N, C-alpha and C. Protein backbone atom coordinates (compact mmCIF):
# COMPACT_ATOMS: atom_id res chain seq x y z
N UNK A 1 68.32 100.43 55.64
CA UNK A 1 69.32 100.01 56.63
C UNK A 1 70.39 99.13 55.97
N UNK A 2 69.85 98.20 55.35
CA UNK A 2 70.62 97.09 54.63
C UNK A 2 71.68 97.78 53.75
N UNK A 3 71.66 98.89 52.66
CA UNK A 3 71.66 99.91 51.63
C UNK A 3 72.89 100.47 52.46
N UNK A 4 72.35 101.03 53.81
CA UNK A 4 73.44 102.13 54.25
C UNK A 4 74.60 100.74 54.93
N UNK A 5 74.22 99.67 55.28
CA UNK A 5 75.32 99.07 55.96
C UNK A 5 76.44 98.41 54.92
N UNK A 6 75.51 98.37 53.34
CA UNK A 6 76.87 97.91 51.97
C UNK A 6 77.40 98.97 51.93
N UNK A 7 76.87 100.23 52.06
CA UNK A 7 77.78 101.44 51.56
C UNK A 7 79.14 101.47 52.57
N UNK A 8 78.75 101.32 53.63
CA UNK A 8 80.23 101.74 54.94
C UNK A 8 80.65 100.71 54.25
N UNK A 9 80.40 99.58 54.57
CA UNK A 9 81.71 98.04 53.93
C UNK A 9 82.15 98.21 53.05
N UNK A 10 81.44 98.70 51.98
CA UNK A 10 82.08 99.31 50.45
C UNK A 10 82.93 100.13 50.67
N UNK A 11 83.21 101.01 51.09
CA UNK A 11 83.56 102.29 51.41
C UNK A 11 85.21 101.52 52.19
N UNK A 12 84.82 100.49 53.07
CA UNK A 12 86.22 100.43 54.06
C UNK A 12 86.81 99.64 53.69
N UNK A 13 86.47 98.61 52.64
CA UNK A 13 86.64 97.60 52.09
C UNK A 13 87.18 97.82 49.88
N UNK A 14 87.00 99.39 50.56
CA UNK A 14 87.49 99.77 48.89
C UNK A 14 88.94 99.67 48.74
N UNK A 15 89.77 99.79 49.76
CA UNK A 15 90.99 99.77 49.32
C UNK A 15 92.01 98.36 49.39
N UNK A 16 91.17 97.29 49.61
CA UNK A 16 91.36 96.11 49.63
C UNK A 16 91.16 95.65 47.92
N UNK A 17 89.84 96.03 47.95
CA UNK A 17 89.39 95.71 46.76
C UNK A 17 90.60 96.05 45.37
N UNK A 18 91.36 97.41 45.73
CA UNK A 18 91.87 98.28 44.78
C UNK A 18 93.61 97.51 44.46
N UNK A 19 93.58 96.74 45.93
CA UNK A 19 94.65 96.52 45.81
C UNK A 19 95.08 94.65 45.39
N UNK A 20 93.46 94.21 45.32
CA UNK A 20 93.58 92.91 44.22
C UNK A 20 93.62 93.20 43.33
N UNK A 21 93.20 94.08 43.22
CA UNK A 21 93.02 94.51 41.45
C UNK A 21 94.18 95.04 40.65
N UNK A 22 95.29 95.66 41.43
CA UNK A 22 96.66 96.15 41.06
C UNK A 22 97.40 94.54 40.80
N UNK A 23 96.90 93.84 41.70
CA UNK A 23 97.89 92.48 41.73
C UNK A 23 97.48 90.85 40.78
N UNK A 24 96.79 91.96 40.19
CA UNK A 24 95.57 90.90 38.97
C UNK A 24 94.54 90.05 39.33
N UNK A 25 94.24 89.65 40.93
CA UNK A 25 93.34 89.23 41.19
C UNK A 25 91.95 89.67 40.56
N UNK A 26 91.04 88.25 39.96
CA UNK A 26 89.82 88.73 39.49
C UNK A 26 88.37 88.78 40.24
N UNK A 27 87.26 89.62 39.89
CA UNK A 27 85.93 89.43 41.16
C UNK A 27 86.00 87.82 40.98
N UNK A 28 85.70 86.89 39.98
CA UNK A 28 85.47 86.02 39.81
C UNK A 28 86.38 85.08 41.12
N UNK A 29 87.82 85.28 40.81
CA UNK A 29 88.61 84.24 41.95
C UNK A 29 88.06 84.76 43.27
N UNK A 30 87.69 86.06 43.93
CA UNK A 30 87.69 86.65 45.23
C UNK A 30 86.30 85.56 45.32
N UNK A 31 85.43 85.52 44.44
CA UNK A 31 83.89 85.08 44.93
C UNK A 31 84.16 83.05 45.34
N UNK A 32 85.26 83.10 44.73
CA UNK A 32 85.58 81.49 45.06
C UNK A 32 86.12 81.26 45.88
N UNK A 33 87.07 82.54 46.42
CA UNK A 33 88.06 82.24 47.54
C UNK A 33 87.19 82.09 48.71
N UNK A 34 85.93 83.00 48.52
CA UNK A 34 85.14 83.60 49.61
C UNK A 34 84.34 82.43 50.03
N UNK A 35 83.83 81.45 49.08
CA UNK A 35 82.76 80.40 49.43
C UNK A 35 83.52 79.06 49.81
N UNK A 36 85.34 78.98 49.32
CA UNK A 36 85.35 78.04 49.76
C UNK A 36 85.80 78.57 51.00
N UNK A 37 86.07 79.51 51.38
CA UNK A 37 87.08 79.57 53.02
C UNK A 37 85.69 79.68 53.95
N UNK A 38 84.46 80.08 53.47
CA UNK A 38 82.78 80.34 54.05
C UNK A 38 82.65 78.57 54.26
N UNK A 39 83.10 77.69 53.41
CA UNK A 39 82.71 76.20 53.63
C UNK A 39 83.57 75.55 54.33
N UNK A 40 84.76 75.72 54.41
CA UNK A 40 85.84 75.32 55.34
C UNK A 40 85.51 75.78 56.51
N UNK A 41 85.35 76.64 56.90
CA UNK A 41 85.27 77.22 58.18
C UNK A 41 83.43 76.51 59.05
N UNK A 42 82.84 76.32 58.09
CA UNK A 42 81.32 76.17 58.78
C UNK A 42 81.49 74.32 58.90
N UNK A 43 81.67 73.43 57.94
CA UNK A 43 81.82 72.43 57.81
C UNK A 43 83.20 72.07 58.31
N UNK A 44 84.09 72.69 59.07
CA UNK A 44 85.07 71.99 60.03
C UNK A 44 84.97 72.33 61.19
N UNK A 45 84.63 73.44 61.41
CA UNK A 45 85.15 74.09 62.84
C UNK A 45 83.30 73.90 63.72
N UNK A 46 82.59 74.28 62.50
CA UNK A 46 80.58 74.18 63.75
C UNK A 46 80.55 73.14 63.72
N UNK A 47 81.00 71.57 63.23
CA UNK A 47 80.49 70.29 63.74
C UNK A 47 81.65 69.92 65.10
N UNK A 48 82.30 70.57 64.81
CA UNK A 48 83.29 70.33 66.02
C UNK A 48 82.86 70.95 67.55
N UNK A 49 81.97 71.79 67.13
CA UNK A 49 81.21 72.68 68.20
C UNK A 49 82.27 74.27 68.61
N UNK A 50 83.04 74.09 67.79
CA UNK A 50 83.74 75.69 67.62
C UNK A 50 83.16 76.66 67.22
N UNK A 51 81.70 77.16 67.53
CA UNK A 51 81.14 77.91 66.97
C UNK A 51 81.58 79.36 67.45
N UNK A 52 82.55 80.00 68.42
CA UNK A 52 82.95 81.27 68.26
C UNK A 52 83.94 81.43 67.06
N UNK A 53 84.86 80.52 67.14
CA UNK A 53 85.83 80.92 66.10
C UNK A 53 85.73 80.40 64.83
N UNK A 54 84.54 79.67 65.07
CA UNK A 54 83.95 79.35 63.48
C UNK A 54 83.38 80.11 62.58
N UNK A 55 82.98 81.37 63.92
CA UNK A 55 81.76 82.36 63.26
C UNK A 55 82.71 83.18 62.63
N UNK A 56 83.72 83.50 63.52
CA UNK A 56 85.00 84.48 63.31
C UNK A 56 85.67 84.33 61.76
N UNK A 57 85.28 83.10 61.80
CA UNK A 57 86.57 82.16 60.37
C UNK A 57 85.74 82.40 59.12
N UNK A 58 84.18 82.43 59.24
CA UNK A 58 83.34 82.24 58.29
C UNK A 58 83.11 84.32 57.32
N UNK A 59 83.09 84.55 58.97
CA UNK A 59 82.96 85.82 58.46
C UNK A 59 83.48 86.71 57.93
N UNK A 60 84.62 86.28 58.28
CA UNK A 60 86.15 87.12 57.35
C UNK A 60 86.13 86.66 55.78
N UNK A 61 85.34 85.43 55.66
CA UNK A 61 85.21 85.30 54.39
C UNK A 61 83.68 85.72 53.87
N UNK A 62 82.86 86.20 54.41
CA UNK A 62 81.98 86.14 54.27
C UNK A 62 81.72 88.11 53.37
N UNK A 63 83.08 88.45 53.72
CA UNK A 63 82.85 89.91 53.21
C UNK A 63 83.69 89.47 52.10
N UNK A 64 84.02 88.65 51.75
CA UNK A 64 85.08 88.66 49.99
C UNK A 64 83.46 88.96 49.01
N UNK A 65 82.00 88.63 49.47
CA UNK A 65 80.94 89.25 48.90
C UNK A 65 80.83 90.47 48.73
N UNK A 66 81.19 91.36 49.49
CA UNK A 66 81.63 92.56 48.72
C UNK A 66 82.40 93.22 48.32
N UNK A 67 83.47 92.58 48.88
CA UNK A 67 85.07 92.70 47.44
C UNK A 67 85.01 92.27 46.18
N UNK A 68 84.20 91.19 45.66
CA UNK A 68 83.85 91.23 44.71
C UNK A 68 83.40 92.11 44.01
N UNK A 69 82.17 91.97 44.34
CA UNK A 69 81.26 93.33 43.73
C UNK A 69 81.72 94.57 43.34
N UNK A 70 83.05 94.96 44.48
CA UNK A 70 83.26 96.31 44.11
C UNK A 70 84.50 96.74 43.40
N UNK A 71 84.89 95.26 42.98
CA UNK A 71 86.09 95.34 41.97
C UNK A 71 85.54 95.15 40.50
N UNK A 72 84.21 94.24 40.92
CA UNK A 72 83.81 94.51 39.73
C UNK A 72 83.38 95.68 38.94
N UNK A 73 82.68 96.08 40.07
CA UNK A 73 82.68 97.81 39.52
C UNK A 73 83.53 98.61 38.93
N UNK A 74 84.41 98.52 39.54
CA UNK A 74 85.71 99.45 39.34
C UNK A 74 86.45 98.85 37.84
N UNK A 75 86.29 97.43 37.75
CA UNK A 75 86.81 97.30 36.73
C UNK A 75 86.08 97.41 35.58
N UNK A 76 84.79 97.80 35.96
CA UNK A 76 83.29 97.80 34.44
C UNK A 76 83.09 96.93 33.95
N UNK A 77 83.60 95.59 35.11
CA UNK A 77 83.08 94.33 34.29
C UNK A 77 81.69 93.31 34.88
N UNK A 78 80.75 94.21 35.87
CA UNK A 78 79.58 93.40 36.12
C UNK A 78 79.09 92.91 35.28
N UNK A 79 78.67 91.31 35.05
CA UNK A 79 78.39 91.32 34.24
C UNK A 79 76.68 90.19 34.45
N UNK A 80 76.23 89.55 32.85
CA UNK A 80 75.21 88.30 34.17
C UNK A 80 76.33 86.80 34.89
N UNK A 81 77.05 86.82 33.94
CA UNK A 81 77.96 85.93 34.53
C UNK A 81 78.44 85.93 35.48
N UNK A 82 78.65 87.31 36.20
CA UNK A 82 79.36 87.44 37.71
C UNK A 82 78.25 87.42 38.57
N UNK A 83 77.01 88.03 37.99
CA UNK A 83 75.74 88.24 38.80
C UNK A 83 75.46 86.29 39.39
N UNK A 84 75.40 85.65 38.24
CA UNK A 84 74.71 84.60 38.56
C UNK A 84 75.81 83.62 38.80
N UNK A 85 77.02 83.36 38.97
CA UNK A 85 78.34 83.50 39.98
C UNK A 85 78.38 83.60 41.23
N UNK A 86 77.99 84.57 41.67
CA UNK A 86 78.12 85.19 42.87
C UNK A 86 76.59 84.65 43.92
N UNK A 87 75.36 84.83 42.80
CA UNK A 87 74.25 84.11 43.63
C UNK A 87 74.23 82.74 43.78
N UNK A 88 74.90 81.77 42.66
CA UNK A 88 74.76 80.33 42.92
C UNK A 88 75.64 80.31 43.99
N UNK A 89 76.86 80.82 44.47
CA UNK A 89 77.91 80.29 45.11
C UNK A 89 77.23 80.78 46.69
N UNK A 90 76.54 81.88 46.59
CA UNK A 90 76.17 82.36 48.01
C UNK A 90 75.40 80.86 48.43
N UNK A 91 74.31 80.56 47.60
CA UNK A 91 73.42 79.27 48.63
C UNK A 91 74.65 78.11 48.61
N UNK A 92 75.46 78.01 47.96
CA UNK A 92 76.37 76.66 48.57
C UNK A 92 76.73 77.48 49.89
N UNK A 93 77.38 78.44 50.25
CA UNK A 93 78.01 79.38 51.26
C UNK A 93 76.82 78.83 52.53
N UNK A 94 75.46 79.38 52.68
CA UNK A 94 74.56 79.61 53.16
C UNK A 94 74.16 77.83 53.58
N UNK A 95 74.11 77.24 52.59
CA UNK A 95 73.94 75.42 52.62
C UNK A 95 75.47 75.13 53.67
N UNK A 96 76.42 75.22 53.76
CA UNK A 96 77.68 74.87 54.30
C UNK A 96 77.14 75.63 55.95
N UNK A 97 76.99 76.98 56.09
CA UNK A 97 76.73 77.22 57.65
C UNK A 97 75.76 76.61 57.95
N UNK A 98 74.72 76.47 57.46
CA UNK A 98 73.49 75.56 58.53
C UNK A 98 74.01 74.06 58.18
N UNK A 99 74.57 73.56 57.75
CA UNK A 99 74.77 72.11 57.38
C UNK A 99 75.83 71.68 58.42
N UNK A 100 76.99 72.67 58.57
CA UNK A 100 77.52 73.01 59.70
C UNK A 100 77.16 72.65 60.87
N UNK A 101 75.91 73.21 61.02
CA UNK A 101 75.51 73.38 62.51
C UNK A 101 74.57 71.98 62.75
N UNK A 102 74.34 71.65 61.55
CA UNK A 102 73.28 70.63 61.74
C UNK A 102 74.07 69.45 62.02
N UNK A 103 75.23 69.23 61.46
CA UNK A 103 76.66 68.45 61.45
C UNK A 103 76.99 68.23 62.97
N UNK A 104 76.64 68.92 63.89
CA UNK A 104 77.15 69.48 65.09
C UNK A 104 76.28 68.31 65.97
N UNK A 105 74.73 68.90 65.62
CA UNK A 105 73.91 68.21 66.22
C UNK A 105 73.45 67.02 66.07
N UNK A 106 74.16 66.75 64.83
CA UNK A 106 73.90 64.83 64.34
C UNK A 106 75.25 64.29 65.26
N UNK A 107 76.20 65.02 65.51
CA UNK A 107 77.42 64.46 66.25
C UNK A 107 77.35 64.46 67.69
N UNK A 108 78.04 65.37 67.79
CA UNK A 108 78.18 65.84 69.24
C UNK A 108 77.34 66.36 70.37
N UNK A 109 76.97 67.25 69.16
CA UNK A 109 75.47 67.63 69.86
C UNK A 109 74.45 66.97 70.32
N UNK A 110 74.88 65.85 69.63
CA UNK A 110 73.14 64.79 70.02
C UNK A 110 71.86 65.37 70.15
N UNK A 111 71.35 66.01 69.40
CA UNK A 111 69.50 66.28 69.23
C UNK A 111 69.43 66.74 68.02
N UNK A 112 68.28 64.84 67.83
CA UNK A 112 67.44 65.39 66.47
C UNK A 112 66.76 66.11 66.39
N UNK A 113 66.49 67.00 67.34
CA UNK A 113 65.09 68.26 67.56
C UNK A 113 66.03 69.45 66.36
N UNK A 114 67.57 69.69 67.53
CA UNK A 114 67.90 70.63 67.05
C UNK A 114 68.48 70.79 65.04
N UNK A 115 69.04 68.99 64.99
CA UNK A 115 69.19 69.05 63.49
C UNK A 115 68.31 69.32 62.92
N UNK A 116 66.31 68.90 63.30
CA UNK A 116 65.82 68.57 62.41
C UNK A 116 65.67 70.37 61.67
N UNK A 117 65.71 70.94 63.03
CA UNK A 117 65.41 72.65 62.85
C UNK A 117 66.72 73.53 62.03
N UNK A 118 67.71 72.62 62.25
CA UNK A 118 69.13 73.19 61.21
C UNK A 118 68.77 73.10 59.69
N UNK A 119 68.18 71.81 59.43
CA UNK A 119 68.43 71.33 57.96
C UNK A 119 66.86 72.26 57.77
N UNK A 120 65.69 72.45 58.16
CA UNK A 120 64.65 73.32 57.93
C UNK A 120 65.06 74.44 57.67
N UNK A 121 65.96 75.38 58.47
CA UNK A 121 66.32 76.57 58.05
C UNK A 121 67.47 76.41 57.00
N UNK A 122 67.72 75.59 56.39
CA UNK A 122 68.27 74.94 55.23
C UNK A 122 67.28 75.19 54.00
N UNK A 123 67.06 74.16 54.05
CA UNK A 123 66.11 74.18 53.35
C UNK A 123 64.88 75.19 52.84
N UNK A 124 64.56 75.91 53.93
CA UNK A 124 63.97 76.93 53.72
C UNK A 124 64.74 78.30 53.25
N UNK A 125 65.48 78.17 53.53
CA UNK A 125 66.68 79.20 53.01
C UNK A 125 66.62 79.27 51.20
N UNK A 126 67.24 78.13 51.31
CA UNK A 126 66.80 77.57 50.08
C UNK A 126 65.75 77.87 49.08
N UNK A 127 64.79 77.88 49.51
CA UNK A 127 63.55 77.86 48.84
C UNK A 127 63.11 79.72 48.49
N UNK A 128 63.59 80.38 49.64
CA UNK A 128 62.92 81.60 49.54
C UNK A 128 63.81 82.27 47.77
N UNK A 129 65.17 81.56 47.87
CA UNK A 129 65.74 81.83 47.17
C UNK A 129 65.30 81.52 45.85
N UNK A 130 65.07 80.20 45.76
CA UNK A 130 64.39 79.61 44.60
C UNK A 130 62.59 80.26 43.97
N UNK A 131 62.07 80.99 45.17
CA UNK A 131 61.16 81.44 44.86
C UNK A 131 61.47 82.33 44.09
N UNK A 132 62.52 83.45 44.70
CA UNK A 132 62.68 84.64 43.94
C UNK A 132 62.67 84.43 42.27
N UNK A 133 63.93 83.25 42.18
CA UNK A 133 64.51 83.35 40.82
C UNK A 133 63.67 82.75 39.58
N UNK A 134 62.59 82.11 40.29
CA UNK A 134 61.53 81.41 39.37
C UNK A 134 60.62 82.08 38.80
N UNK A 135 60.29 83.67 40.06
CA UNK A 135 59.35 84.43 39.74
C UNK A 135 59.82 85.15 38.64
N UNK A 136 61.01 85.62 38.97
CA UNK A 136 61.99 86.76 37.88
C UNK A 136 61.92 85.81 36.54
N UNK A 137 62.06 84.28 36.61
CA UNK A 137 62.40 83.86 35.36
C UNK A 137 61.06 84.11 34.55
N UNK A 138 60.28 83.78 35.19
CA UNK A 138 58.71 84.24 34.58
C UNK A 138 58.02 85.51 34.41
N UNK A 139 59.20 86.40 34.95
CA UNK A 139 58.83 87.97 34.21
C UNK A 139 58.41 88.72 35.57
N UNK A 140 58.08 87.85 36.77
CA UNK A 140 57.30 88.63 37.80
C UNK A 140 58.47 88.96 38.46
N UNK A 141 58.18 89.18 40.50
CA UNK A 141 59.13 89.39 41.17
C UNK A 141 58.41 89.25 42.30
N UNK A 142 59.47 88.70 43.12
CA UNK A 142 59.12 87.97 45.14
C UNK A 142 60.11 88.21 45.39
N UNK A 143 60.32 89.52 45.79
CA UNK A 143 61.28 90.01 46.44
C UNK A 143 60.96 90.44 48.30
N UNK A 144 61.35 90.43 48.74
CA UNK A 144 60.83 90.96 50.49
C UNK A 144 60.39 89.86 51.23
N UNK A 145 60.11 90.19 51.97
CA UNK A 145 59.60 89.10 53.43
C UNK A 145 60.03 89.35 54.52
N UNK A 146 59.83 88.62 55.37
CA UNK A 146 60.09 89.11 56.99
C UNK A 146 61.80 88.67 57.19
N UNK A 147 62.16 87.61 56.13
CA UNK A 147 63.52 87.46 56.89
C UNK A 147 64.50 86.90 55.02
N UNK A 148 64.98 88.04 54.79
CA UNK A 148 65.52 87.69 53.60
C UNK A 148 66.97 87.04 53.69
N UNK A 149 67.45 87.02 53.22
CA UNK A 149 68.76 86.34 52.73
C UNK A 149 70.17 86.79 53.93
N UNK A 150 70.26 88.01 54.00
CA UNK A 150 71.20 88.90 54.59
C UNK A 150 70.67 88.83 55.95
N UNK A 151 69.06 88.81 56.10
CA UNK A 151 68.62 88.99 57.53
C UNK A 151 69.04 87.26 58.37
N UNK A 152 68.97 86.40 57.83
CA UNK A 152 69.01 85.01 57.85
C UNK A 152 70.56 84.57 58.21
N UNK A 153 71.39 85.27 57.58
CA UNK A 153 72.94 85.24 57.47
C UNK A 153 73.49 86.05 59.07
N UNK A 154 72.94 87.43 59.11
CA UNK A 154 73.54 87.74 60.55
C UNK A 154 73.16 87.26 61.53
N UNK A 155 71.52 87.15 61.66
CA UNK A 155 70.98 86.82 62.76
C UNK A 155 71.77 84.90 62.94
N UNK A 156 72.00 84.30 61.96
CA UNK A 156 72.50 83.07 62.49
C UNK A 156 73.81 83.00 62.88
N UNK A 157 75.11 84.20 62.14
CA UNK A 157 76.40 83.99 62.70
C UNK A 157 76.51 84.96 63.81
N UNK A 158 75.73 85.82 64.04
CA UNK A 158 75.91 86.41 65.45
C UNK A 158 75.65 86.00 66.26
N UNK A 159 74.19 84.97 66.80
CA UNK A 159 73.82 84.13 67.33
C UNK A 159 74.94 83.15 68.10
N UNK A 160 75.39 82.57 66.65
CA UNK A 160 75.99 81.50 66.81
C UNK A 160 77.53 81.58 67.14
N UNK A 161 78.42 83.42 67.00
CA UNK A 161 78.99 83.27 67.45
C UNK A 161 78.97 84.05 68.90
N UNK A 162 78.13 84.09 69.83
CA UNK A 162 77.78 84.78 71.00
C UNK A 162 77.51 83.64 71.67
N UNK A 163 76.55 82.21 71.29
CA UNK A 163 76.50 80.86 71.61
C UNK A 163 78.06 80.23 72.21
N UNK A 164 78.65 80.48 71.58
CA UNK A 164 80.21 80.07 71.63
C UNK A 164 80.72 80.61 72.58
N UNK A 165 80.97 82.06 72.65
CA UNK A 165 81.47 83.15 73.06
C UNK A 165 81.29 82.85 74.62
N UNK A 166 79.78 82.89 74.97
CA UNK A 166 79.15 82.69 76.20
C UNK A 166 78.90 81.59 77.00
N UNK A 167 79.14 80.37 75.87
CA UNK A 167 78.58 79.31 76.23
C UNK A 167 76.64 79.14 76.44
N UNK A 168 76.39 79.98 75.59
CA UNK A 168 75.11 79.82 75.93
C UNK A 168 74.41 79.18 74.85
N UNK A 169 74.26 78.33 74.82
CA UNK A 169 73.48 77.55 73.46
C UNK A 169 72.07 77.78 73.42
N UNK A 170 71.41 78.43 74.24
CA UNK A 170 69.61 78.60 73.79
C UNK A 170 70.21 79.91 72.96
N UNK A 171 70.82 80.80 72.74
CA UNK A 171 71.14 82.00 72.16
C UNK A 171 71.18 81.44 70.41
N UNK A 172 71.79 79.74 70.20
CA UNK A 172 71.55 79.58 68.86
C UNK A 172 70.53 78.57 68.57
N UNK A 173 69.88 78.30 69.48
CA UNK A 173 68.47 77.48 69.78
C UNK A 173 67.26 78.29 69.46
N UNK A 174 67.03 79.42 69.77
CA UNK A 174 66.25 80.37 69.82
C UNK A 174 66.38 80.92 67.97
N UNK A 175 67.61 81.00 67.73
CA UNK A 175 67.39 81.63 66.56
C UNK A 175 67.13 80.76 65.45
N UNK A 176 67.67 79.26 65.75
CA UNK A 176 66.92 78.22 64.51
C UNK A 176 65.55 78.19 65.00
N UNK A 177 64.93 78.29 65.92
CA UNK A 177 63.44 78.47 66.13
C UNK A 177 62.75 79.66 65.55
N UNK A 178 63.50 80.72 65.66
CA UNK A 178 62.80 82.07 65.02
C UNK A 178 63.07 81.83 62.94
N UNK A 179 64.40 81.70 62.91
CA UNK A 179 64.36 81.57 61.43
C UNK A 179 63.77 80.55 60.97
N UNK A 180 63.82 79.38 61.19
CA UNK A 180 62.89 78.59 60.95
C UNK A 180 61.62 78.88 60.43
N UNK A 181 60.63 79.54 61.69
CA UNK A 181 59.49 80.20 61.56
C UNK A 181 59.39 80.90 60.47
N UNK A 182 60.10 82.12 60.49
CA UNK A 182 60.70 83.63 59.82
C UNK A 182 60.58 82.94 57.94
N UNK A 183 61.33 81.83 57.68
CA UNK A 183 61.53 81.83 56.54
C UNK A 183 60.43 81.22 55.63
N UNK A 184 60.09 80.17 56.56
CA UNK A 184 58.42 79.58 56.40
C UNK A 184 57.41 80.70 55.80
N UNK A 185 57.56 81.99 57.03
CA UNK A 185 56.50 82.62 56.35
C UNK A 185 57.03 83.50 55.19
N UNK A 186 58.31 83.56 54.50
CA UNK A 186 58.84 84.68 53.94
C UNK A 186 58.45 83.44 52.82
N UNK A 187 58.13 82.24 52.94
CA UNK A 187 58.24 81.31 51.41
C UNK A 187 56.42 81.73 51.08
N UNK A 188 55.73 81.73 52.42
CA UNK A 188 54.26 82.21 51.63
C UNK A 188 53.92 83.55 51.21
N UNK A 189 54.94 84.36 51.62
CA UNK A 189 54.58 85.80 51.27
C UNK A 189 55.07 85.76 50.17
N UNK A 190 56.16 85.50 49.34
CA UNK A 190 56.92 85.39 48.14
C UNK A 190 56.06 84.57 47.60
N UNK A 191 55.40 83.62 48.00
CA UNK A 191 54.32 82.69 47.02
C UNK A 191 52.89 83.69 46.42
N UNK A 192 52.82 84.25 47.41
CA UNK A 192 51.45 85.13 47.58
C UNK A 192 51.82 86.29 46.50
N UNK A 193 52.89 86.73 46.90
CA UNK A 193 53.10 88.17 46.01
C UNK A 193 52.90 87.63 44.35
N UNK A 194 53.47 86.51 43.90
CA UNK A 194 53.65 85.87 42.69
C UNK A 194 51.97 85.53 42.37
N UNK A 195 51.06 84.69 43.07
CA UNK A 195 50.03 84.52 43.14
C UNK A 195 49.28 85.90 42.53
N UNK A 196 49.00 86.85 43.49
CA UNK A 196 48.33 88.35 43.03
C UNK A 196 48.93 88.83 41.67
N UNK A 197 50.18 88.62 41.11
CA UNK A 197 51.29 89.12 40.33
C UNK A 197 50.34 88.38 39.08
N UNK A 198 50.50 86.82 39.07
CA UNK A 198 50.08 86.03 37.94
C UNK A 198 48.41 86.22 37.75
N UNK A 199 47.58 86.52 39.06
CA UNK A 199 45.96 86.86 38.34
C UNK A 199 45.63 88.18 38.52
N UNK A 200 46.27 88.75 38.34
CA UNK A 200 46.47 90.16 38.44
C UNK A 200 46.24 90.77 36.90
């Protein structure tokens, strides 16, 4: 599913791509443009409690992730430098929307229930990530789980911009309760897989 939904974006998003690339723009600047306008938008507009047009603001930058990629292609310059580029800058990206929201609820929002569950799916975000790259550095791999990276990313800006949209705030209450959960267990399954991997 994931596979077929980069291919359409790739695909509609190719002639964007084609046309930084005529104008010398590099993957490298698109992946910077993308995380800081992803941090501007989450860290000004969700503590303010603008979460429809925050989601709106975040997400338009949130596809310069695959304008990158597919200029890099085109230009034959993937490289590990763009690889590991593109992944450090995603968790600042990913750290800025829940920090965002958690920003919201230390302010305006008033409930430490709901920050404490922002900065958890923070943090846990975090971690599933750090699992992966520790396993790979050690030769293994913790890849999968119930709620990976991409699954974590829609389910919170759709949420959060339908919360807005509707005015319905259990709509982004519900989903720091589910990811929350979701990522918790995606840090023991990625622990586990590494576990069987290393006495294996």
């Amino acid at each position: 599913m994931l596979e077929r939904f980069r291919a359409f974006w790739n695909k509609l998003l190719s002639p964007i791509a084609d046309g930084l690339i005529k104008i010398g723009v590099t993957p490298d600047m698109v992946t910077w443009v993308g995380t800081i306008g992803v941090c501007v938008g989450a860290l000004w507009l969700f503590p303010q409690g603008e979460f429809f047009w925050g989601t709106m603001f975040v997400t338009a930058f949130v596809f310069s992730d695959i304008v990158d990629g597919s200029m890099a292609r085109k230009l034959g310059r993937s490289s590990k430098w763009g690889a590991f580029l593109d992944s450090s800058l995603d968790r600042v990206g990913d750290a800025a929307i829940f920090g965002g929201i958690a920003l919201w609820y230390a302010w305006e929002g008033d409930s430490p229930l709901y920050l404490c569950l922002s900065l958890a799916c923070l943090v846990l975000g975090m971690m599933t990530s750090y699992l992966r790259a520790r396993a790979e550095g050690l030769g293994l791999e913790a890849k999968g789980g119930i709620a990976e990276r991409s699954d974590r990313l829609v389910a919170i800006l759709v949420m959060t911009g339908f919360a807005g949209l509707l005015d319905l705030p259990i709509l982004q209450h519900v989903t720091l309760w589910a990811l929350a959960v979701a990522s918790l267990v995606t840090c023991g399954q990625r622990m586990l897989m590494v576990r069987r991997q290393s006495l294996g």
